PDB file of C-alpha atoms in Angstrom:
ATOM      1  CA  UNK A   1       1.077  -8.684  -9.027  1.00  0.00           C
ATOM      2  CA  UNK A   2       0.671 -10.692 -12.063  1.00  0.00           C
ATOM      3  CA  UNK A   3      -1.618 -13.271 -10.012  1.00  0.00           C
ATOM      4  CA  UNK A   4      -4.010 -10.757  -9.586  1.00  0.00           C
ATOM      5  CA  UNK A   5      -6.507 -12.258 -12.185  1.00  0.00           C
ATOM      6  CA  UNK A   6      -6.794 -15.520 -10.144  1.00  0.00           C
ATOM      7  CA  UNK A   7      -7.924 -14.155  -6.811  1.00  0.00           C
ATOM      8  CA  UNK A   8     -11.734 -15.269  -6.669  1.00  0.00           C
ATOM      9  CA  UNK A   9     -14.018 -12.441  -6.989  1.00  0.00           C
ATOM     10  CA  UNK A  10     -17.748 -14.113  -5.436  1.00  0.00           C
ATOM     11  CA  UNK A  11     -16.122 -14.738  -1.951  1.00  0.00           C
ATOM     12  CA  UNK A  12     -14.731 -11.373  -1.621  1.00  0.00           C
ATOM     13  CA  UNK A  13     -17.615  -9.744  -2.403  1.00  0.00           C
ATOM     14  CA  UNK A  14     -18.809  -7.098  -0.322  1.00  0.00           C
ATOM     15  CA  UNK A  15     -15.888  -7.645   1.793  1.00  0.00           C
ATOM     16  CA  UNK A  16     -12.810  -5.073   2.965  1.00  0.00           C
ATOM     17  CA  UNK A  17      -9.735  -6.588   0.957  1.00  0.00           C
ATOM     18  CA  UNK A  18      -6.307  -5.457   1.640  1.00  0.00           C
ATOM     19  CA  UNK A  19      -3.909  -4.818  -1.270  1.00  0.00           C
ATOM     20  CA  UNK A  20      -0.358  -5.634  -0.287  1.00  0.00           C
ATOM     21  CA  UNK A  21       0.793  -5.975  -3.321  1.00  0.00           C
ATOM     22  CA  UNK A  22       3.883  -4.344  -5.263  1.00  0.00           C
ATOM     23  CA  UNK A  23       4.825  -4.466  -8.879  1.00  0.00           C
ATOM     24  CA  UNK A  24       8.074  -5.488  -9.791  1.00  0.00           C
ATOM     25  CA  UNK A  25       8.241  -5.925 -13.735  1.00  0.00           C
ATOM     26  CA  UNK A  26      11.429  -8.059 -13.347  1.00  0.00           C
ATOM     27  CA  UNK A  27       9.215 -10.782 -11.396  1.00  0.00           C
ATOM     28  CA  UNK A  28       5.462 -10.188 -12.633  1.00  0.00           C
ATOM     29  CA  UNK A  29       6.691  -9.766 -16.054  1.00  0.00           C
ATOM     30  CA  UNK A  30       5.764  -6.253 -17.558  1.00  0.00           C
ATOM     31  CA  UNK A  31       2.032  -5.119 -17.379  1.00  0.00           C
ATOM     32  CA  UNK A  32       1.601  -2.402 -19.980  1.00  0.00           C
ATOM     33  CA  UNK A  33      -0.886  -0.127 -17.850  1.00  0.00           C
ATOM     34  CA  UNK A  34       1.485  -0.125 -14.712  1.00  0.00           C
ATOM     35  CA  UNK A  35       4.709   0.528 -17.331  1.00  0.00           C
ATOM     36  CA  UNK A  36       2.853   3.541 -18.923  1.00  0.00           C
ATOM     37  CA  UNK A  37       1.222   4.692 -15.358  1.00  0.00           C
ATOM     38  CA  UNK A  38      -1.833   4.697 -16.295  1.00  0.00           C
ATOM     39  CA  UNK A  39      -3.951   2.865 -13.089  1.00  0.00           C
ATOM     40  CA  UNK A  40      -1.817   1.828 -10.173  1.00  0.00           C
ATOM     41  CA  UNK A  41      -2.070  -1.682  -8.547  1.00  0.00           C
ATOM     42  CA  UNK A  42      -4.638  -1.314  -6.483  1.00  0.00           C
ATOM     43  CA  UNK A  43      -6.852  -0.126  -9.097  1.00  0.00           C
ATOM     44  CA  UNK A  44      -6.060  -2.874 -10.781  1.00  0.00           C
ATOM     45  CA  UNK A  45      -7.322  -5.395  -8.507  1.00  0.00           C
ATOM     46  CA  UNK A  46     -10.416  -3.316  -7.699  1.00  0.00           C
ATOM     47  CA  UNK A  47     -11.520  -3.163 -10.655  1.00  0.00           C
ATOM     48  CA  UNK A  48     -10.862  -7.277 -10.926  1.00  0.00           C
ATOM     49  CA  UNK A  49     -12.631  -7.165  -7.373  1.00  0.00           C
ATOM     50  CA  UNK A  50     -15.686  -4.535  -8.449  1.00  0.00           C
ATOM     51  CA  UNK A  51     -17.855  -5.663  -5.794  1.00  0.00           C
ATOM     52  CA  UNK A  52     -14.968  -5.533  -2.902  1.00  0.00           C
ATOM     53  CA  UNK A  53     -13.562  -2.645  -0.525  1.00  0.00           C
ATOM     54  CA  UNK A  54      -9.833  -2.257  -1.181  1.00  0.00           C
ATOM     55  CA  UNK A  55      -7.510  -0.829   0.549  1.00  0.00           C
ATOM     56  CA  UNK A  56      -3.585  -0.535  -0.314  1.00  0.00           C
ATOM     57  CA  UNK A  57      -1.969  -1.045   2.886  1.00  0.00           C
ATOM     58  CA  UNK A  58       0.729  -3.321   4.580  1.00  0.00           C
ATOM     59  CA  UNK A  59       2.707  -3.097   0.978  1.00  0.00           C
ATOM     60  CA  UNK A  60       5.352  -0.553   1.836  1.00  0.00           C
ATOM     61  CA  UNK A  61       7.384  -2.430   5.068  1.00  0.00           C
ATOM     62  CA  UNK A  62       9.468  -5.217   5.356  1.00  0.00           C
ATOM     63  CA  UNK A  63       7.923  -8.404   7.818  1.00  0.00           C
ATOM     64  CA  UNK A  64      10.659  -8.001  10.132  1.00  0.00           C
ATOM     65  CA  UNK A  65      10.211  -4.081  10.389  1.00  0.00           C
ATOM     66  CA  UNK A  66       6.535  -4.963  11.276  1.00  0.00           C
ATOM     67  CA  UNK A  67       7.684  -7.641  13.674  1.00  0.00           C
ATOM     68  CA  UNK A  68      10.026  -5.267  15.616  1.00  0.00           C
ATOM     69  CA  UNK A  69       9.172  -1.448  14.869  1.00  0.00           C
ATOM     70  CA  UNK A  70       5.578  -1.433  16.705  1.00  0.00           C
ATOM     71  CA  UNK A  71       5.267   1.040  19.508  1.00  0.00           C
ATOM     72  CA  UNK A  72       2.536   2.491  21.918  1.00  0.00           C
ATOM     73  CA  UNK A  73       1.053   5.561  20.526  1.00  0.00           C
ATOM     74  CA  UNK A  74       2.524   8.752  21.502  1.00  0.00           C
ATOM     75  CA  UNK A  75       6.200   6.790  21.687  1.00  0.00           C
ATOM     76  CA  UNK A  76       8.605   9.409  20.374  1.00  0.00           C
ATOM     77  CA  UNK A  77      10.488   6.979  18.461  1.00  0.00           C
ATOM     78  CA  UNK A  78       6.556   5.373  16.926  1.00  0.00           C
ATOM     79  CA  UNK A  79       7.039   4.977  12.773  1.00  0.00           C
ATOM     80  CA  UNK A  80       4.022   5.135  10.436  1.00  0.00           C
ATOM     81  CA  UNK A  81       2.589   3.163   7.650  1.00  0.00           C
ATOM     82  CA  UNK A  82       0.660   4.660   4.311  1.00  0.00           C
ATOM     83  CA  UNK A  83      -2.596   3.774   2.815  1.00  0.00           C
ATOM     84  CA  UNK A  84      -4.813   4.511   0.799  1.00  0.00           C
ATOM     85  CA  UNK A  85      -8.392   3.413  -0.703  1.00  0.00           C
ATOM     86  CA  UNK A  86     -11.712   4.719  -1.669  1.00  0.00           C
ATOM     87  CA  UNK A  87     -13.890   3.231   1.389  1.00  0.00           C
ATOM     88  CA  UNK A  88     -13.504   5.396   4.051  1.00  0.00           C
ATOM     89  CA  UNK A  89     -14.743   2.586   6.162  1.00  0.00           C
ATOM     90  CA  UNK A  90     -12.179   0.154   4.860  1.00  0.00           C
ATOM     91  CA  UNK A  91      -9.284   2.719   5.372  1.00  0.00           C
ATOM     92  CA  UNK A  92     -10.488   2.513   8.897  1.00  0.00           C
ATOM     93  CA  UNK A  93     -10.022  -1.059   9.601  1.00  0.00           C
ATOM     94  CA  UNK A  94      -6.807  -0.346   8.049  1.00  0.00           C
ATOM     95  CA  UNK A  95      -5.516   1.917   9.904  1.00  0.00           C
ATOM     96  CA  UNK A  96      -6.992   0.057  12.927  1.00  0.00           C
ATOM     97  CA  UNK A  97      -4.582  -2.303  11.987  1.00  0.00           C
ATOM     98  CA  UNK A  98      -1.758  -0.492  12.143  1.00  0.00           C
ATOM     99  CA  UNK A  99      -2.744   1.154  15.773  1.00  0.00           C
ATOM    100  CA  UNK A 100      -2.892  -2.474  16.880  1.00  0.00           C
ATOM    101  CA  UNK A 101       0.367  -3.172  15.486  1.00  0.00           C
ATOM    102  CA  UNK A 102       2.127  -0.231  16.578  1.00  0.00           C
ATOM    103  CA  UNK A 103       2.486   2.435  13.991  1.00  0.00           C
ATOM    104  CA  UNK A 104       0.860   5.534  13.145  1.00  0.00           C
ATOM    105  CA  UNK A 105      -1.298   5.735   9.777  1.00  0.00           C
ATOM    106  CA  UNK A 106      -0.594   8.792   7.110  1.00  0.00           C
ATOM    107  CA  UNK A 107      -3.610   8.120   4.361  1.00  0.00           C
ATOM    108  CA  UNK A 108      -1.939   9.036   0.893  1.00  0.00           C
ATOM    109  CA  UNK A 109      -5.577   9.384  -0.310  1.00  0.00           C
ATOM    110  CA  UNK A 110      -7.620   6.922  -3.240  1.00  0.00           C
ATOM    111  CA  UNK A 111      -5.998   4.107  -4.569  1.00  0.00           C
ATOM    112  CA  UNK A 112      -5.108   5.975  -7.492  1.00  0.00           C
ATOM    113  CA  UNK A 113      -2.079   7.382  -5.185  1.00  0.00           C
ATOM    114  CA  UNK A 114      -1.239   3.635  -4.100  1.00  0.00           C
ATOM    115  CA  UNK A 115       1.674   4.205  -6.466  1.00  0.00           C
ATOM    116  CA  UNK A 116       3.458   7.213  -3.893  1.00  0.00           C
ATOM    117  CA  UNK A 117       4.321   4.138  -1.564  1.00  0.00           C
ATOM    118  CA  UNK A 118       4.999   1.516  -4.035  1.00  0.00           C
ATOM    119  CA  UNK A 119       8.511   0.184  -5.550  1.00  0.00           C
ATOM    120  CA  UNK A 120      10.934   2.497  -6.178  1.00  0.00           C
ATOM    121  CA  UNK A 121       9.686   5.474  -4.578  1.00  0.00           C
ATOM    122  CA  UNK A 122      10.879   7.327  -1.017  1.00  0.00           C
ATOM    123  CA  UNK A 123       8.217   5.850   1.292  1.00  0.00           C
ATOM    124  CA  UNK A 124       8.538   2.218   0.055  1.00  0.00           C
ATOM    125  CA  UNK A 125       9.872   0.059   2.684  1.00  0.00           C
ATOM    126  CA  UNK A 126      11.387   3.096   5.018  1.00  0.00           C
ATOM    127  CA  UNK A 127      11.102   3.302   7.869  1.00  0.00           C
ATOM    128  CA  UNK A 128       9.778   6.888   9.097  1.00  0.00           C
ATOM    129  CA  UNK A 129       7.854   9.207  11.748  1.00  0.00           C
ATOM    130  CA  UNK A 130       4.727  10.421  10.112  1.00  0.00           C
ATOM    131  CA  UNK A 131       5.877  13.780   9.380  1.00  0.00           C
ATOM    132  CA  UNK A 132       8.993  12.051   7.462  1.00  0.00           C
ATOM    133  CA  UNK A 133       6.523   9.463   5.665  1.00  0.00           C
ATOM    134  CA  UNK A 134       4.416  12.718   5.099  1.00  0.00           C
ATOM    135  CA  UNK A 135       7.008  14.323   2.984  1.00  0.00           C
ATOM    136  CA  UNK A 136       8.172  11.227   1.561  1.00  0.00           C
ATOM    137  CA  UNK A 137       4.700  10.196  -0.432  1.00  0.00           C
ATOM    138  CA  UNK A 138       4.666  13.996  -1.133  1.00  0.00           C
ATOM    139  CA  UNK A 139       8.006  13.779  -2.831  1.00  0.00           C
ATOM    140  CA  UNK A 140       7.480  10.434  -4.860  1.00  0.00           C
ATOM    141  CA  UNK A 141       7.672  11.330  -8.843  1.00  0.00           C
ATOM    142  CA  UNK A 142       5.785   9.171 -11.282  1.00  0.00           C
ATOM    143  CA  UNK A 143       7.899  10.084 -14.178  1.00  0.00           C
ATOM    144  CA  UNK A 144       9.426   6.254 -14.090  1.00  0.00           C
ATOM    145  CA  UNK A 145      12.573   4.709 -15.083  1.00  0.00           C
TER     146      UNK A 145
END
């Protein structure tokens, strides 16, 4: 997360950019907006990439749940994945994404909800139906540590 700053802003203009990116103060060092919850992440780097389309997804699961947790839709056993963004279109591609990786989509709304699926909180990393993911962003507190 602390990197953010260096990711080039010209050749992402205009483009759909997808936020995967999780804030962990022990790593990124402490980033006083984020420790005082007052933007998220994602807001963060849109507002580093103003001209850009981003989209929080592919953040909250692990690279081997991706790998091996994909199923056809309709699969009773099929998990889900949150996002979240303010381009409708680039929530799409998103969650296009995730269809062609195997996992139902549960949009936790603008990126300033990014932070329901982020470190720390019940949806991060689990691995859920959508009605359980559902419930999960919907239980996530911000009150912090």
């Amino acid at each position: 997360m602390a990197a953010y700053r260096s990711v080039p802003v010209a050749p992402l203009a205009g483009k759909i950019v997808i936020d995967t990116d999780n804030y962990y103060p022990e790593r990124d060092s402490h980033i006083a907006e984020l420790d005082q919850r007052e933007t998220t992440t994602s807001e963060l780097l849109s507002a580093h990439l103003s001209a850009s389309r981003v989209v929080k997804a592919f953040n909250a699961v692990r690279m081997t749940d991706l790998e091996r947790d994909g199923r056809l839709a309709g699969s009773p056993d099929r998990l889900a994945l949150p996002l979240c963004g303010d381009d409708v279109q680039a929530e799409a591609v998103a969650a296009q994404l995730y269809e062609e990786f195997g996992f139902d989509t549960v949009d936790a709304g603008p990126l300033s909800e990014g932070w329901r699926f982020e470190n720390g909180t019940p949806a991060y990393c689990a691995r859920l139906n959508k009605a359980d993911l559902e419930k999960a962003l919907a239980a996530a507190s911000r009150k912090g540590p």
